[in-house]
Tab-separated table of C-alpha atoms in Angstrom:
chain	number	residue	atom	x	y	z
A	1	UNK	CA	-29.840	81.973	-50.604
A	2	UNK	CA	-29.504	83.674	-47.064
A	3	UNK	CA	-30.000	81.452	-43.829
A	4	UNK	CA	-33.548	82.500	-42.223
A	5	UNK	CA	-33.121	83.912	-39.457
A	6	UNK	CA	-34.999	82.016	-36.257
A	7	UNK	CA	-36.136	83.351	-33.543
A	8	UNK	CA	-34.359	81.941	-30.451
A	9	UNK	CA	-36.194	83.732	-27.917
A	10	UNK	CA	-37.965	81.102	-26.084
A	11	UNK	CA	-35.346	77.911	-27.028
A	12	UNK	CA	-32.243	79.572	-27.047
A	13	UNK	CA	-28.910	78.201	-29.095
A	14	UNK	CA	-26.118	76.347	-26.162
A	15	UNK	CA	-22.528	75.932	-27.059
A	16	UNK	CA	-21.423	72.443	-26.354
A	17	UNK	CA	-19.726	74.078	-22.880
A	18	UNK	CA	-22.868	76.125	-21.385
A	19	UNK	CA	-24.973	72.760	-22.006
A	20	UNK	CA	-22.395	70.644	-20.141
A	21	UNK	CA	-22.445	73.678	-17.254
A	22	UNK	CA	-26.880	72.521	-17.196
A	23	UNK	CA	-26.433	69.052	-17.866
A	24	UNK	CA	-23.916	68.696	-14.285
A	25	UNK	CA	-21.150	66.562	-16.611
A	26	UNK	CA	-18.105	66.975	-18.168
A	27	UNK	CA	-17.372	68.719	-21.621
A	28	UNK	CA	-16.373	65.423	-23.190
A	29	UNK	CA	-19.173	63.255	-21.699
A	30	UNK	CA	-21.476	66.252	-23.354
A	31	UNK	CA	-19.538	65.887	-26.918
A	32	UNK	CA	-20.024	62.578	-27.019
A	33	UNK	CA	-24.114	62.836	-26.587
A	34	UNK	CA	-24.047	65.253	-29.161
A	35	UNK	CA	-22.094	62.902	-31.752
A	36	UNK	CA	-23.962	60.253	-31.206
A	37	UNK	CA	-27.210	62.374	-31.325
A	38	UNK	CA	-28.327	61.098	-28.009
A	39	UNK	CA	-29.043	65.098	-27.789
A	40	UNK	CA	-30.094	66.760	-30.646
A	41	UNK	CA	-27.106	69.018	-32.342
A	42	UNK	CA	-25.959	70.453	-35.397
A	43	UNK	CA	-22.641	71.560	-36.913
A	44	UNK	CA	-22.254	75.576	-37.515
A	45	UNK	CA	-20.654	76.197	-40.628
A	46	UNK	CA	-17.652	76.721	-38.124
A	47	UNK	CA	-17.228	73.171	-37.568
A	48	UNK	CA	-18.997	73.684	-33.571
A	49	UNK	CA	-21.823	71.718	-32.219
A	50	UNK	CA	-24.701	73.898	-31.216
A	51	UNK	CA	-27.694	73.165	-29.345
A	52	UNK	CA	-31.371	73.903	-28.278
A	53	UNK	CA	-31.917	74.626	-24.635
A	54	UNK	CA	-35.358	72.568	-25.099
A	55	UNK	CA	-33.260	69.610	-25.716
A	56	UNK	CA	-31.427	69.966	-22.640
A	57	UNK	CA	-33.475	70.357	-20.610
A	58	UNK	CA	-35.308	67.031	-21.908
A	59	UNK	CA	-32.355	65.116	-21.217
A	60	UNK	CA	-32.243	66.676	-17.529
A	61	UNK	CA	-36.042	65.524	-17.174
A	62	UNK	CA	-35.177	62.346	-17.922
A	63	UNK	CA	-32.423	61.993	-15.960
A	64	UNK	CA	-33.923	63.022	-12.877
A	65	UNK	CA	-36.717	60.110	-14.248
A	66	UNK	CA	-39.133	63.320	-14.496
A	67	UNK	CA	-39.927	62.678	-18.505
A	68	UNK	CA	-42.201	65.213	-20.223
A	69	UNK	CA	-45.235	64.185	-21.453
A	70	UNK	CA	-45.086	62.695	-24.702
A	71	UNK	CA	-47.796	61.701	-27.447
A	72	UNK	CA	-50.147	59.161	-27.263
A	73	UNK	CA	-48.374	56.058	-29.044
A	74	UNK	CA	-51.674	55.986	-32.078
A	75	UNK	CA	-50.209	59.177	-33.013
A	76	UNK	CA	-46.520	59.443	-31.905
A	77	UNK	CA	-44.178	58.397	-34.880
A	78	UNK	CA	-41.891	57.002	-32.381
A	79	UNK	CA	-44.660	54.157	-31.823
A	80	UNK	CA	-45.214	53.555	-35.277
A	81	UNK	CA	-42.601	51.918	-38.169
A	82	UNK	CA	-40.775	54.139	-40.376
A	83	UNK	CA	-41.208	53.842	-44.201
A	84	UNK	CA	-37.814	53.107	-44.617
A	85	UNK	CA	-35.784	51.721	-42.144
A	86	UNK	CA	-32.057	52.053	-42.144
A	87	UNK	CA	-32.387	49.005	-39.425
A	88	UNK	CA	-33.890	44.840	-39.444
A	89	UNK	CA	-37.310	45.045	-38.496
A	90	UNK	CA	-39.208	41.884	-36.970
A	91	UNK	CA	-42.527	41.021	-38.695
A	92	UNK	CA	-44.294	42.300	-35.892
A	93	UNK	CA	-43.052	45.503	-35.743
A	94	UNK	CA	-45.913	47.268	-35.641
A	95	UNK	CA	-47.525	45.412	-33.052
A	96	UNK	CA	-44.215	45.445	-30.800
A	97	UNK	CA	-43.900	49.006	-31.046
A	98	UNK	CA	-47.347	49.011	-30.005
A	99	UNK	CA	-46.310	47.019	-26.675
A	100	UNK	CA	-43.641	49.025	-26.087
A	101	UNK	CA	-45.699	51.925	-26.005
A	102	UNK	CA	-47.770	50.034	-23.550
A	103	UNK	CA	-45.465	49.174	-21.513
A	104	UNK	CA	-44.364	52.651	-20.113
A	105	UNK	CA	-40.862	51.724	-20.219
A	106	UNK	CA	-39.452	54.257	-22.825
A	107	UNK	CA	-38.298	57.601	-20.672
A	108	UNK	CA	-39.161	55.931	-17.235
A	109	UNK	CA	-37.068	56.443	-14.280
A	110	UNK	CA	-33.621	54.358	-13.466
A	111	UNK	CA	-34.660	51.126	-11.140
A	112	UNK	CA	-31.718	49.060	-8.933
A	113	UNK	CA	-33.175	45.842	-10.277
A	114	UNK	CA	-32.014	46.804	-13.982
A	115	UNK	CA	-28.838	48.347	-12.715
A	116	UNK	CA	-28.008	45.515	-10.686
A	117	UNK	CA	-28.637	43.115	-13.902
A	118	UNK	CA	-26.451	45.134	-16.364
A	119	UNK	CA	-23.760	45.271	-13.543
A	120	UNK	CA	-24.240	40.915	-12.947
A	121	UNK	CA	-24.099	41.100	-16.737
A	122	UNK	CA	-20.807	42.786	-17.043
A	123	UNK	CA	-19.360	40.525	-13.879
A	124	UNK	CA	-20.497	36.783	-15.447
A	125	UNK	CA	-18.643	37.831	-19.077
A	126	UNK	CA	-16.133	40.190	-18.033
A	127	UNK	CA	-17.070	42.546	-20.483
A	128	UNK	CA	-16.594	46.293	-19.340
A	129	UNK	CA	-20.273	47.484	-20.678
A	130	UNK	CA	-23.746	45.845	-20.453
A	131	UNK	CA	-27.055	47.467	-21.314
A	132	UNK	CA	-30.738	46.678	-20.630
A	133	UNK	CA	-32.286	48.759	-24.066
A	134	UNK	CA	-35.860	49.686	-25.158
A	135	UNK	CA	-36.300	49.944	-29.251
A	136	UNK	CA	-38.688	52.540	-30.136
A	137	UNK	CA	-39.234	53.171	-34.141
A	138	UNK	CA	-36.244	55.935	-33.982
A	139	UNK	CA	-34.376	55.374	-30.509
A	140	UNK	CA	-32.431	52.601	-28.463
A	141	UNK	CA	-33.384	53.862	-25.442
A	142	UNK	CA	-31.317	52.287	-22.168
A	143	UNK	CA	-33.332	51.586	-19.000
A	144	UNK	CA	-30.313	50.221	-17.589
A	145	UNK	CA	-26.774	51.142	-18.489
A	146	UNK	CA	-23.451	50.011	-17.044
A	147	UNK	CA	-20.217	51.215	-18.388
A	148	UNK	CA	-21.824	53.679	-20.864
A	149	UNK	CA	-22.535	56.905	-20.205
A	150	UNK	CA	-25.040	57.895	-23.321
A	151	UNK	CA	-28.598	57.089	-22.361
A	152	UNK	CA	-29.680	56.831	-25.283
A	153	UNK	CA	-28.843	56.299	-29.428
A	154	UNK	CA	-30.582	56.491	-32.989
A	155	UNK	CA	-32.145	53.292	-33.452
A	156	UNK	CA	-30.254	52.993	-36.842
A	157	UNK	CA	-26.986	52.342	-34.623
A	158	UNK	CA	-28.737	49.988	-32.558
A	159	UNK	CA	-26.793	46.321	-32.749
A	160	UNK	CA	-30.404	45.084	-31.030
A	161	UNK	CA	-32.082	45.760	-33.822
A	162	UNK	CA	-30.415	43.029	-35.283
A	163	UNK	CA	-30.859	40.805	-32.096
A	164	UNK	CA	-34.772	40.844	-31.914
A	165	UNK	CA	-35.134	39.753	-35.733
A	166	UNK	CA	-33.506	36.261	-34.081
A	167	UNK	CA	-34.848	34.062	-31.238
A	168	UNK	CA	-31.248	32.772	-29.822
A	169	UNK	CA	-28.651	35.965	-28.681
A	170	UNK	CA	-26.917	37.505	-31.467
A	171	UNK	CA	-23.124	37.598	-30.784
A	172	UNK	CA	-20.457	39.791	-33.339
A	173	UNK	CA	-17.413	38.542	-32.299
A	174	UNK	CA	-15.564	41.550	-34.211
A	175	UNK	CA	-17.738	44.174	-35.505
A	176	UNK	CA	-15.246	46.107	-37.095
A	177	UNK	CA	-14.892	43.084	-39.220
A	178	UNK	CA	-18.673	42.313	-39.532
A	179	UNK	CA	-20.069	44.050	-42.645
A	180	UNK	CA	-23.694	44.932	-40.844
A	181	UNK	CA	-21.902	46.970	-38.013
A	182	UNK	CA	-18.082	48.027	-39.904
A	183	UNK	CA	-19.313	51.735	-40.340
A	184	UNK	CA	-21.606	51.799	-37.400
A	185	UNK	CA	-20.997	55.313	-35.370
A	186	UNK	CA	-20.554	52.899	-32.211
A	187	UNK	CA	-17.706	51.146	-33.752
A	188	UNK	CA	-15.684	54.196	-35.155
A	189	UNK	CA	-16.491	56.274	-32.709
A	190	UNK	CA	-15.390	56.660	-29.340
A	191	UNK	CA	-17.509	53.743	-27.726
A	192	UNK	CA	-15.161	51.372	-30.087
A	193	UNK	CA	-17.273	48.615	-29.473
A	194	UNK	CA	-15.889	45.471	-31.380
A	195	UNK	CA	-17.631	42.820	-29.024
A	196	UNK	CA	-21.688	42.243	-28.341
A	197	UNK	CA	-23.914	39.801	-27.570
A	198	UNK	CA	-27.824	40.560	-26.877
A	199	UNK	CA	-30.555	38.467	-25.716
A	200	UNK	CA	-33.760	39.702	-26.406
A	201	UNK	CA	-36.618	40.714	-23.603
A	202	UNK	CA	-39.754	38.935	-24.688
A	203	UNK	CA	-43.123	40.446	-23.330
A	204	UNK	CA	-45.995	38.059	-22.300
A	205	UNK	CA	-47.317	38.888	-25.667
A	206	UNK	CA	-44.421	37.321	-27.548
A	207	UNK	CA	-42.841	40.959	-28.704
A	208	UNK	CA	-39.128	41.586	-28.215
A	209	UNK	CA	-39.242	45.049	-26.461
A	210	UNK	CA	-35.570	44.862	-26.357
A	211	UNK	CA	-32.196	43.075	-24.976
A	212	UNK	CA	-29.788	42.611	-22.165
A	213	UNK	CA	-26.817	43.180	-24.318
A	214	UNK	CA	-22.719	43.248	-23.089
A	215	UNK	CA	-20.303	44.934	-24.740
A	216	UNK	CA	-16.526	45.123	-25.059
A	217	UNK	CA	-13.646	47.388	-26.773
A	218	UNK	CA	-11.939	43.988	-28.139
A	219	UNK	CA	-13.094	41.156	-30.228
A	220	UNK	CA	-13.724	38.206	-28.099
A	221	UNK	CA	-16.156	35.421	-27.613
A	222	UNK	CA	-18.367	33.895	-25.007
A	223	UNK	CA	-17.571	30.710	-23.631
A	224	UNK	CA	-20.974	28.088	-23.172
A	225	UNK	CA	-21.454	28.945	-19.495
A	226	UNK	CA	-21.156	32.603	-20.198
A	227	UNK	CA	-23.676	32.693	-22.533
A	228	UNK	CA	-26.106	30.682	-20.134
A	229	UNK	CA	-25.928	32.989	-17.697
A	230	UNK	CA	-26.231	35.641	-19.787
A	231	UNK	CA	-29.475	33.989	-20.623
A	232	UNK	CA	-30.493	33.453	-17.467
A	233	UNK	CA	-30.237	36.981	-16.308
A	234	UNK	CA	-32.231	38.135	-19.551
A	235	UNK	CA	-34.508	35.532	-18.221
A	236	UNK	CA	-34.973	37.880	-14.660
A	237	UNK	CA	-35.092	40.685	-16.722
A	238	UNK	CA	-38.166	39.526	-18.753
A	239	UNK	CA	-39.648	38.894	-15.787
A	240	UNK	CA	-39.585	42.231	-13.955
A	241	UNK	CA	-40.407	44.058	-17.181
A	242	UNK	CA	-43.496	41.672	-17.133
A	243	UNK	CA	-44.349	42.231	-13.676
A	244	UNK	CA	-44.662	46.094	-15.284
A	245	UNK	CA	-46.632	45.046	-17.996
């Protein structure tokens, strides 16, 4: 059966190359958002990523903290739970993706006091990458990043997912060893993330919104005082994303 045709008149088709030209970045630093799906791609039968302008220019709205509108979160699927999960769900999914639609976090603009906790983060564990992440139904969204450069990733990748299902931080000493994370795309790919350990961001209303998470390319573990602090900046972090709640 033929390929419809589609009409690319108003969204047109970028190579990987013209969208890193838009985007301001590097080839590779583009390749790698389009592997990880942080922006939407596909694979021509060539073997070559391809993408819609559309999505481009989404991620350049949201970079410059200028998101487009989205839909209300009653009727947004990204505010309501999936059928079937590839991911750990809480029992109060629904109502946290509720308060996470509330909160007006997902999409919003970068803010020092986040960046300045993922960098403490990465200083108090030595671990090269720390993250500040928002769970919607579909996307791990970061509102603070430090060390990686996607901004986003499915929410099926997500190692959070697996930290909000738990009240104490969730560490993986060696994920490529760990049978919940072995095949993850942020394992085998080029992240190569072997370390994490995520504290999750409790709202007022008692829903995990997210983590402060740190990363690293080995297998290691925190020592006792690391992990406190860890804590303790998770702790400042809950209470600035209160503050906005």
């Amino acid at each position: 059966m033929p390929t419809p045709r589609i009409d690319d008149s108003d969204d047109p088709v970028l190579t990987t190359a013209a969208a890193a030209r838009l985007l301001g970045v590097a080839v590779s630093t583009t390749q790698l958002w389009l592997e990880s799906g942080a922006l939407p791609s596909w694979k021509t039968p060539g073997g070559h990523r391809r993408v819609r302008l559309s999505a481009v220019t989404r991620l350049l709205a949201a970079k410059a903290g200028q998101a487009p509108p989205r839909a209300g979160p009653a009727t947004d699927p990204e505010f309501r739970p999936g059928h079937a999960p590839g991911h750990p769900v809480p029992p109060d999914e629904k109502a946290r993706l509720a308060a996470v639609a509330a909160s007006g976090l997902v999409d919003s603009a970068p803010e020092p006091v986040f960046d300045r906790l993922t960098w403490l983060a990465t200083q108090v564990t030595d671990c090269p990458m720390a993250l500040v992440t928002v769970l919607t139904s579909r996307r791990q969204w970061f509102k603070a990043r430090t060390g990686v450069d996607l901004a986003e990733t499915p929410r099926d990748w997500a190692f959070c997912s697996h930290a909000i299902v738990q009240e104490e931080p969730l560490m993986v000493e060696d994920a490529s060893r760990d049978a919940r994370f072995a095949a993850n795309p942020l394992v085998t790919g080029p992240l190569r993330v072997r370390f994490y350990a995520g504290v999750p961001l409790v709202d007022a209303g008692g829903h995990a919104l997210g983590t402060l998470c740190v990363l690293d390319r080995e297998p290691r573990r925190l020592r006792a005082r690391e992990i406190k602090a860890l804590q303790e900046l998770a702790a400042i972090a809950v209470e600035e994303l209160r503050r906005r709640t």
